[in-house]
Short mmCIF file of C-alpha atoms and ligand atoms in Angstrom, two decimals:
data_model
loop_
_atom_site.label_atom_id
_atom_site.label_comp_id
_atom_site.label_asym_id
_atom_site.label_seq_id
_atom_site.Cartn_x
_atom_site.Cartn_y
_atom_site.Cartn_z
CA UNK C 265 3.87 26.05 2.33
CA UNK C 266 5.21 29.01 4.22
CA UNK C 267 6.68 28.43 7.63
CA UNK C 268 5.94 31.75 9.28
CA UNK C 269 8.56 31.05 11.93
CA UNK C 270 11.26 30.76 9.29
CA UNK C 271 13.37 33.87 8.79
CA UNK C 272 14.67 34.98 5.41
CA UNK C 273 18.20 34.04 6.51
CA UNK C 274 17.06 30.49 7.33
CA UNK C 275 15.05 30.26 4.09
CA UNK C 276 18.10 31.24 2.03
CA UNK C 277 20.23 28.54 3.66
CA UNK C 278 17.49 25.88 3.43
CA UNK C 279 16.88 26.57 -0.26
CA UNK C 280 20.38 27.29 -1.45
CA UNK C 281 20.76 23.85 -3.06
CA UNK C 282 17.73 24.27 -5.33
CA UNK C 283 19.68 26.97 -7.21
CA UNK C 284 21.61 25.49 -10.11
CA UNK C 285 24.86 27.46 -9.61
CA UNK C 286 24.72 26.98 -5.86
CA UNK C 287 28.02 28.06 -4.36
CA UNK C 288 26.79 30.29 -1.55
CA UNK C 289 27.71 33.42 -3.53
CA UNK C 290 24.13 34.26 -4.51
CA UNK C 291 22.97 33.55 -0.95
CA UNK C 292 25.49 36.07 0.37
CA UNK C 293 24.24 38.56 -2.20
CA UNK C 294 20.57 38.20 -1.17
CA UNK C 295 21.66 38.41 2.46
CA UNK C 296 23.41 41.71 1.79
CA UNK C 297 20.36 43.13 0.05
CA UNK C 298 18.31 42.06 3.08
CA UNK C 299 20.71 43.95 5.35
CA UNK C 300 20.72 47.16 3.26
CA UNK C 301 16.92 46.96 2.99
CA UNK C 302 16.58 47.04 6.77
CA UNK C 303 18.78 50.14 7.02
CA UNK C 304 16.91 51.92 4.20
CA UNK C 305 13.58 50.91 5.75
CA UNK C 306 14.62 52.57 9.00
CA UNK C 307 15.43 55.80 7.15
CA UNK C 308 12.29 55.74 4.96
CA UNK C 309 10.17 55.37 8.10
CA UNK C 310 11.69 58.55 9.49
CA UNK C 311 10.88 60.53 6.32
CA UNK C 312 7.95 62.34 7.92
CA UNK C 313 10.29 63.67 10.59
CA UNK C 314 12.53 65.49 8.10
CA UNK C 315 10.99 68.87 8.96
CA UNK C 316 11.49 68.19 12.64
CA UNK C 317 15.06 66.90 12.63
CA UNK C 318 16.37 69.12 9.85
CA UNK C 319 15.69 69.60 6.17
CA UNK C 320 17.34 67.63 3.39
CA UNK C 321 20.65 69.20 2.50
CA UNK C 322 21.18 70.46 6.06
CA UNK C 323 23.27 68.91 8.80
CA UNK C 324 21.44 66.74 11.30
CA UNK C 325 21.96 66.37 15.04
CA UNK C 326 24.73 63.79 14.58
CA UNK C 327 26.52 66.36 12.40
CA UNK C 328 25.96 64.19 9.32
CA UNK C 329 24.82 65.74 6.08
CA UNK C 330 21.24 64.71 5.36
CA UNK C 331 20.70 63.35 1.91
CA UNK C 332 17.72 62.95 -0.32
CA UNK C 333 16.32 59.49 0.37
CA UNK C 334 16.98 58.14 -3.10
CA UNK C 335 20.64 59.16 -2.84
CA UNK C 336 20.76 57.71 0.66
CA UNK C 337 19.26 54.40 -0.51
CA UNK C 338 21.64 54.27 -3.47
CA UNK C 339 24.67 54.75 -1.20
CA UNK C 340 23.46 52.13 1.27
CA UNK C 341 22.90 49.42 -1.34
CA UNK C 342 26.11 50.32 -3.18
CA UNK C 343 28.28 50.34 -0.07
CA UNK C 344 26.77 47.13 1.28
CA UNK C 345 27.26 45.22 -1.98
CA UNK C 346 30.68 46.63 -2.84
CA UNK C 347 32.36 46.89 0.57
CA UNK C 348 31.34 43.36 1.51
CA UNK C 349 32.93 42.05 -1.68
CA UNK C 350 29.77 40.33 -2.89
CA UNK C 351 29.50 41.35 -6.57
CA UNK C 352 31.73 42.26 -9.51
CA UNK C 353 29.63 45.07 -10.98
CA UNK C 354 26.76 47.40 -10.15
CA UNK C 355 24.48 49.65 -12.18
CA UNK C 356 21.90 51.94 -10.63
CA UNK C 357 19.16 54.29 -11.73
CA UNK C 358 20.98 56.96 -9.73
CA UNK C 359 24.33 56.60 -11.55
CA UNK C 360 24.95 57.40 -15.20
CA UNK C 361 27.47 54.62 -15.69
CA UNK C 362 28.06 51.20 -14.16
CA UNK C 363 30.70 50.46 -11.53
CA UNK C 364 33.30 47.73 -12.02
CA UNK C 365 34.24 46.48 -8.58
CA UNK C 366 37.48 45.19 -10.05
CA UNK C 367 38.75 48.76 -10.36
CA UNK C 368 38.39 49.03 -6.56
CA UNK C 369 39.49 45.50 -5.64
CA UNK C 370 41.90 43.96 -8.16
CA UNK C 371 41.43 40.50 -6.65
CA UNK C 372 37.68 40.50 -7.16
CA UNK C 373 36.62 36.99 -8.21
CA UNK C 374 32.86 37.40 -7.94
CA UNK C 375 30.52 36.32 -10.70
CA UNK C 376 27.39 38.43 -10.25
CA UNK C 377 26.39 41.88 -11.45
CA UNK C 378 23.46 43.73 -9.89
CA UNK C 379 21.18 46.37 -11.41
CA UNK C 380 19.13 48.37 -8.96
CA UNK C 381 16.49 51.05 -8.63
CA UNK C 382 17.30 51.98 -5.02
CA UNK C 383 14.13 53.97 -4.28
CA UNK C 384 11.40 53.60 -6.86
CA UNK C 385 8.44 55.95 -6.66
CA UNK C 386 10.42 58.40 -4.54
CA UNK C 387 8.07 61.27 -5.44
CA UNK C 388 5.60 59.50 -3.11
CA UNK C 389 7.86 59.89 -0.08
CA UNK C 390 6.64 63.41 0.74
CA UNK C 391 3.04 62.21 1.00
CA UNK C 392 3.62 59.07 3.06
CA UNK C 393 2.81 56.62 0.26
CA UNK C 394 4.61 53.29 -0.21
CA UNK C 395 7.85 53.23 -2.17
CA UNK C 396 10.19 50.39 -3.05
CA UNK C 397 13.56 49.07 -4.12
CA UNK C 398 13.90 46.83 -7.20
CA UNK C 399 16.92 44.64 -7.99
CA UNK C 400 18.05 42.35 -10.77
CA UNK C 401 20.97 39.88 -10.72
CA UNK C 402 22.93 38.34 -13.63
CA UNK C 403 25.97 36.13 -13.94
CA UNK C 404 28.69 38.09 -15.68
CA UNK C 405 29.54 37.00 -19.23
CA UNK C 406 33.02 38.53 -19.23
CA UNK C 407 35.90 36.62 -17.67
CA UNK C 408 36.00 36.35 -13.86
CA UNK C 409 38.77 38.51 -12.39
CA UNK C 410 38.68 41.09 -15.20
CA UNK C 411 36.80 44.40 -15.16
CA UNK C 412 33.12 44.02 -16.03
CA UNK C 413 31.95 45.48 -19.34
CA UNK C 414 28.67 47.04 -20.47
CA UNK C 415 27.73 43.67 -22.04
CA UNK C 416 27.54 42.11 -18.57
CA UNK C 417 24.65 44.50 -17.87
CA UNK C 418 22.98 44.51 -21.29
CA UNK C 419 21.76 40.93 -21.06
CA UNK C 420 18.18 40.04 -21.84
CA UNK C 421 15.89 39.61 -18.85
CA UNK C 422 15.57 35.89 -19.50
CA UNK C 423 19.21 35.53 -18.27
CA UNK C 424 18.43 36.87 -14.80
CA UNK C 425 19.41 34.49 -12.01
CA UNK C 426 17.52 36.40 -9.34
CA UNK C 427 15.28 39.44 -9.01
CA UNK C 428 13.28 41.01 -6.27
CA UNK C 429 11.79 44.06 -4.67
CA UNK C 430 11.38 45.54 -1.25
CA UNK C 431 8.17 47.39 -0.50
CA UNK C 432 8.30 49.97 2.27
CA UNK C 433 4.58 50.00 2.96
CA UNK C 434 2.19 49.52 5.86
CA UNK C 435 4.58 46.70 6.55
CA UNK C 436 7.94 46.20 4.88
CA UNK C 437 8.28 43.18 2.64
CA UNK C 438 11.01 41.61 0.58
CA UNK C 439 9.78 39.53 -2.36
CA UNK C 440 12.21 37.64 -4.59
CA UNK C 441 12.79 34.80 -7.00
CA UNK C 442 15.81 32.78 -8.05
CA UNK C 443 13.80 31.13 -10.83
CA UNK C 444 12.09 28.60 -8.59
CA UNK C 445 8.88 30.43 -7.67
CA UNK C 446 8.33 33.69 -5.80
CA UNK C 447 8.52 34.06 -2.03
CA UNK C 448 7.65 36.99 0.20
CA UNK C 449 9.04 37.91 3.62
CA UNK C 450 7.59 40.45 6.04
CA UNK C 451 9.79 42.46 8.37
CA UNK C 452 9.03 42.23 12.06
CA UNK C 453 10.32 45.68 13.08
CA UNK C 454 10.45 44.78 16.76
CA UNK C 455 12.99 42.04 16.11
CA UNK C 456 14.52 43.32 12.87
CA UNK C 457 14.01 40.01 10.99
CA UNK C 458 12.12 39.19 7.81
CA UNK C 459 9.75 36.21 8.23
CA UNK C 460 8.45 33.90 5.48
CA UNK C 461 4.92 35.26 5.17
CA UNK C 462 4.06 34.47 1.50
CA UNK C 463 5.15 31.12 0.02
CA UNK C 464 5.10 30.48 -3.72
CA UNK C 465 3.18 33.63 -4.65
CA UNK C 466 0.93 33.26 -7.71
CA UNK C 467 -1.25 35.75 -9.59
CA UNK C 468 -4.91 34.80 -9.12
CA UNK C 469 -6.15 33.29 -12.40
CA UNK C 470 -8.83 35.96 -12.76
CA UNK C 471 -7.82 39.55 -12.11
CA UNK C 472 -10.14 42.52 -11.93
CA UNK C 473 -7.87 45.51 -11.25
CA UNK C 474 -6.33 47.77 -13.90
CA UNK C 475 -3.58 50.23 -12.99
CA UNK C 476 -2.60 53.09 -15.28
CA UNK C 477 -2.03 56.84 -15.06
CA UNK C 478 -5.29 57.68 -16.82
CA UNK C 479 -4.45 61.39 -16.79
CA UNK C 480 -2.35 60.59 -19.89
CA UNK C 481 -5.38 59.06 -21.66
CA UNK C 482 -5.27 61.28 -24.75
CA UNK C 483 -1.58 60.40 -25.28
CA UNK C 484 -2.08 56.62 -25.21
CA UNK C 485 -1.89 54.37 -28.30
CA UNK C 486 -5.37 53.60 -29.66
CA UNK C 487 -5.27 49.97 -28.50
CA UNK C 488 -4.75 51.08 -24.89
CA UNK C 489 -7.67 53.54 -25.14
CA UNK C 490 -9.89 50.74 -26.48
CA UNK C 491 -8.71 48.27 -23.85
CA UNK C 492 -9.51 50.81 -21.11
CA UNK C 493 -13.06 51.15 -22.40
CA UNK C 494 -13.27 47.33 -22.42
CA UNK C 495 -12.16 47.30 -18.75
CA UNK C 496 -14.88 49.82 -17.90
CA UNK C 497 -17.70 48.15 -19.84
CA UNK C 498 -20.57 46.51 -17.92
CA UNK C 499 -20.30 43.04 -19.37
CA UNK C 500 -19.36 39.56 -18.04
CA UNK C 501 -17.10 40.11 -14.99
CA UNK C 502 -16.57 43.81 -15.78
CA UNK C 503 -16.27 46.71 -15.06
CA UNK C 504 -12.86 46.14 -13.52
CA UNK C 505 -11.64 48.31 -10.68
CA UNK C 506 -9.13 51.11 -11.28
CA UNK C 507 -6.27 51.36 -8.75
CA UNK C 508 -3.11 53.42 -9.31
CA UNK C 509 -0.61 54.40 -6.63
CA UNK C 510 2.11 55.75 -8.91
CA UNK C 511 4.75 53.57 -7.31
CA UNK C 512 5.53 50.57 -9.54
CA UNK C 513 6.49 48.22 -6.72
CA UNK C 514 3.30 48.94 -4.78
CA UNK C 515 1.04 48.78 -7.83
CA UNK C 516 2.63 45.51 -8.96
CA UNK C 517 2.56 43.99 -5.47
CA UNK C 518 -1.15 44.72 -5.02
CA UNK C 519 -1.96 43.28 -8.45
CA UNK C 520 0.10 40.17 -7.71
CA UNK C 521 -1.83 39.52 -4.51
CA UNK C 522 -5.29 40.46 -5.81
CA UNK C 523 -5.02 39.86 -9.58
CA UNK C 524 -4.69 42.71 -12.05
CA UNK C 525 -2.86 44.42 -14.89
CA UNK C 526 -0.33 47.27 -14.68
CA UNK C 527 0.21 49.50 -17.73
CA UNK C 528 2.69 52.27 -18.51
CA UNK C 529 2.33 52.80 -22.28
CA UNK C 530 4.38 55.05 -24.55
CA UNK C 531 2.90 58.56 -24.57
CA UNK C 532 3.70 61.72 -26.53
CA UNK C 533 5.59 62.95 -23.46
CA UNK C 534 7.51 59.65 -23.15
CA UNK C 535 7.46 58.23 -26.70
CA UNK C 536 9.54 55.21 -25.67
CA UNK C 537 7.64 54.67 -22.42
CA UNK C 538 8.70 55.93 -19.00
CA UNK C 539 9.86 52.88 -17.10
CA UNK C 540 13.42 51.55 -17.38
CA UNK C 541 13.98 48.14 -18.91
CA UNK C 542 16.99 47.00 -16.92
CA UNK C 543 16.24 47.76 -13.28
CA UNK C 544 12.44 48.23 -13.29
CA UNK C 545 10.75 46.18 -16.03
CA UNK C 546 13.09 43.17 -16.25
CA UNK C 547 13.14 42.27 -12.55
CA UNK C 548 9.39 42.87 -12.19
CA UNK C 549 8.79 40.76 -15.34
CA UNK C 550 10.91 37.87 -14.02
CA UNK C 551 8.90 37.86 -10.79
CA UNK C 552 5.68 38.25 -12.79
CA UNK C 553 6.41 35.17 -14.96
CA UNK C 554 7.57 33.15 -11.98
CA UNK C 555 4.19 33.95 -10.38
CA UNK C 556 2.31 32.76 -13.48
CA UNK C 557 1.76 36.21 -15.02
CA UNK C 558 2.95 37.82 -18.25
CA UNK C 559 4.90 40.98 -19.12
CA UNK C 560 5.09 42.59 -22.57
CA UNK C 561 6.05 45.90 -24.20
CA UNK C 562 3.20 45.71 -26.73
CA UNK C 563 5.23 43.69 -29.24
CA UNK C 564 7.52 41.30 -27.40
CA UNK C 565 7.79 39.51 -24.13
CA UNK C 566 9.86 41.86 -21.92
CA UNK C 567 12.29 39.08 -20.93
CA UNK C 568 13.22 38.46 -24.59
CA UNK C 569 14.20 42.05 -25.38
CA UNK C 570 17.91 42.63 -26.07
CA UNK C 571 18.78 45.82 -24.17
CA UNK C 572 20.71 48.53 -26.00
CA UNK C 573 21.52 51.03 -23.27
CA UNK C 574 21.76 51.02 -19.49
CA UNK C 575 18.92 53.45 -18.87
CA UNK C 576 16.69 52.34 -21.76
CA UNK C 577 12.96 53.03 -21.39
CA UNK C 578 10.15 50.84 -22.74
CA UNK C 579 6.35 50.66 -22.69
CA UNK C 580 5.34 48.20 -20.00
CA UNK C 581 2.29 45.98 -19.48
CA UNK C 582 2.34 43.21 -16.89
CA UNK C 583 0.01 41.18 -14.74
CA UNK C 584 -2.45 38.30 -14.72
CA UNK C 585 -2.10 36.14 -17.81
CA UNK C 586 -5.76 36.42 -18.80
CA UNK C 587 -5.72 40.22 -18.67
CA UNK C 588 -2.50 40.50 -20.70
CA UNK C 589 -4.04 38.13 -23.26
CA UNK C 590 -7.12 40.38 -23.43
CA UNK C 591 -4.87 43.40 -24.03
CA UNK C 592 -3.00 41.46 -26.71
CA UNK C 593 -6.24 40.96 -28.64
CA UNK C 594 -6.58 44.75 -28.84
CA UNK C 595 -2.92 45.08 -29.91
CA UNK C 596 -3.44 42.50 -32.70
CA UNK C 597 -6.63 44.16 -33.91
CA UNK C 598 -4.86 47.53 -34.13
CA UNK C 599 -2.35 46.18 -36.69
P1 AHM N 176 11.01 56.92 -10.52
O1 AHM N 176 11.97 55.81 -10.78
O2 AHM N 176 11.53 58.27 -10.90
O3 AHM N 176 10.42 56.87 -9.15
O4 AHM N 176 9.78 56.71 -11.59
C1 AHM N 176 9.18 55.47 -11.69
C2 AHM N 176 7.78 55.58 -11.17
C3 AHM N 176 7.14 54.22 -11.00
O5 AHM N 176 7.29 53.75 -9.69
C4 AHM N 176 5.70 54.49 -11.30
O6 AHM N 176 5.06 53.36 -11.82
C5 AHM N 176 5.76 55.60 -12.31
O7 AHM N 176 7.01 56.23 -12.15
C6 AHM N 176 4.69 56.62 -12.11
O8 AHM N 176 4.76 57.57 -13.10
P2 AHM N 176 3.62 58.68 -13.30
O9 AHM N 176 3.76 59.62 -12.14
O10 AHM N 176 3.95 59.31 -14.61
O11 AHM N 176 2.29 57.98 -13.31
MG1 MG N 177 12.25 53.99 -10.60
#
C-alpha cells in the first residue's frame, strides 16, 4: 500500500534492507538520480520560455551559455553521479563511449555502472509534449578499484539491479524498481519532494491500447501488419484503441497504468529497429516484467539478449502479458 505522505527519500531508507546487496550504495545512487531529476524537471518546464529568455546556443541573462535540453540533461545526470562519487562508470545515449570514473578518481571503490537516456523523446520538447529520462543500473563485473571495461556495460538486462524512468508530464513522476516490484513517486513542485503515489504498479490483466508509429505501416514485418488488423477487428473485446505519443517513457507509462502494448518494429528505414537496447529497452523491460508484463524483440525475451555494442538497436514490443502473447501467436504463424 502506498503511503502518500512518504517521500521518495523516506521510501528508499525504509526499503533499503529488502535489496540483497544492501550497503547503502544503491540508495545513494537512486537519491542522486532523484536530485538530478528535479533540476532537469525545472529546466524542462521552462522550455516554452526559450524564445523569451534567449534561443538555444545564445547566452542567457545569467551570462551562461544555453544548451539544448538533451545536452543539459546529460550534463546534469553525469555531473551529479560522477562528482558525488556514487558510481564507477557511466554510459549515455549522448556520448559515443562510456566513462570510467576511475580515470577521474583513482580511489574510486564504487560497484555500480549506470546507463542512461537523459532526455528521451526530446523531439517532443518543442511542442510541449511529455518527455522522460530512462536509467539502468548494473553491478560491475570487473574488479572494484580498477577502470571499468565495456563488458561492465554489455551485460544482459536480466543482470540489472535497478532501473527506472522519470516522466516530465502533466506532473513529474519517478518510477523505479530494484527487482522487488515497481513504485511510482509524484513530484510536489511546491515543496520539491517526490511522494509515494503509486505502490506496487502492475499492468492490468486485460489491456486494450496499442501504441505504434503506424505511418511506417508498409515497412513493418508481415506479422506486425496482421497483428494490427487483429487489434482493429470488431470481435470479442476489440477493436483496441490506438494511442501513440512518440515518447517511449510516456507511451509505456500510459500503457502500464491503463493496460496496453507498445511496438517499435524493425522497418526498412531502421532494419535493426530504432530503440536502443541498453538504455531504453532493457530498463523499460525490467520495469515491465516487474509489473507483470512482457518484453520481446520478436524472437527472444529482451532481458535475455546478450548485448554486442553500447548503442545497439533492436525491435521492441512490450506491455500487458496477454497482448504480447497474442502478438507472439502471429510471430509463430509467420515462421
Ligand atoms: P530519441 O532517443 O532520439 O528521443 O528517440 C527515441 C524515441 C522514443 O521515445 C520513441 O518511442 C521513438 O523515438 C519515436 O520514434 P518515431 O518518431 O519514429 O515514432
Ligand atoms: Mg531515447
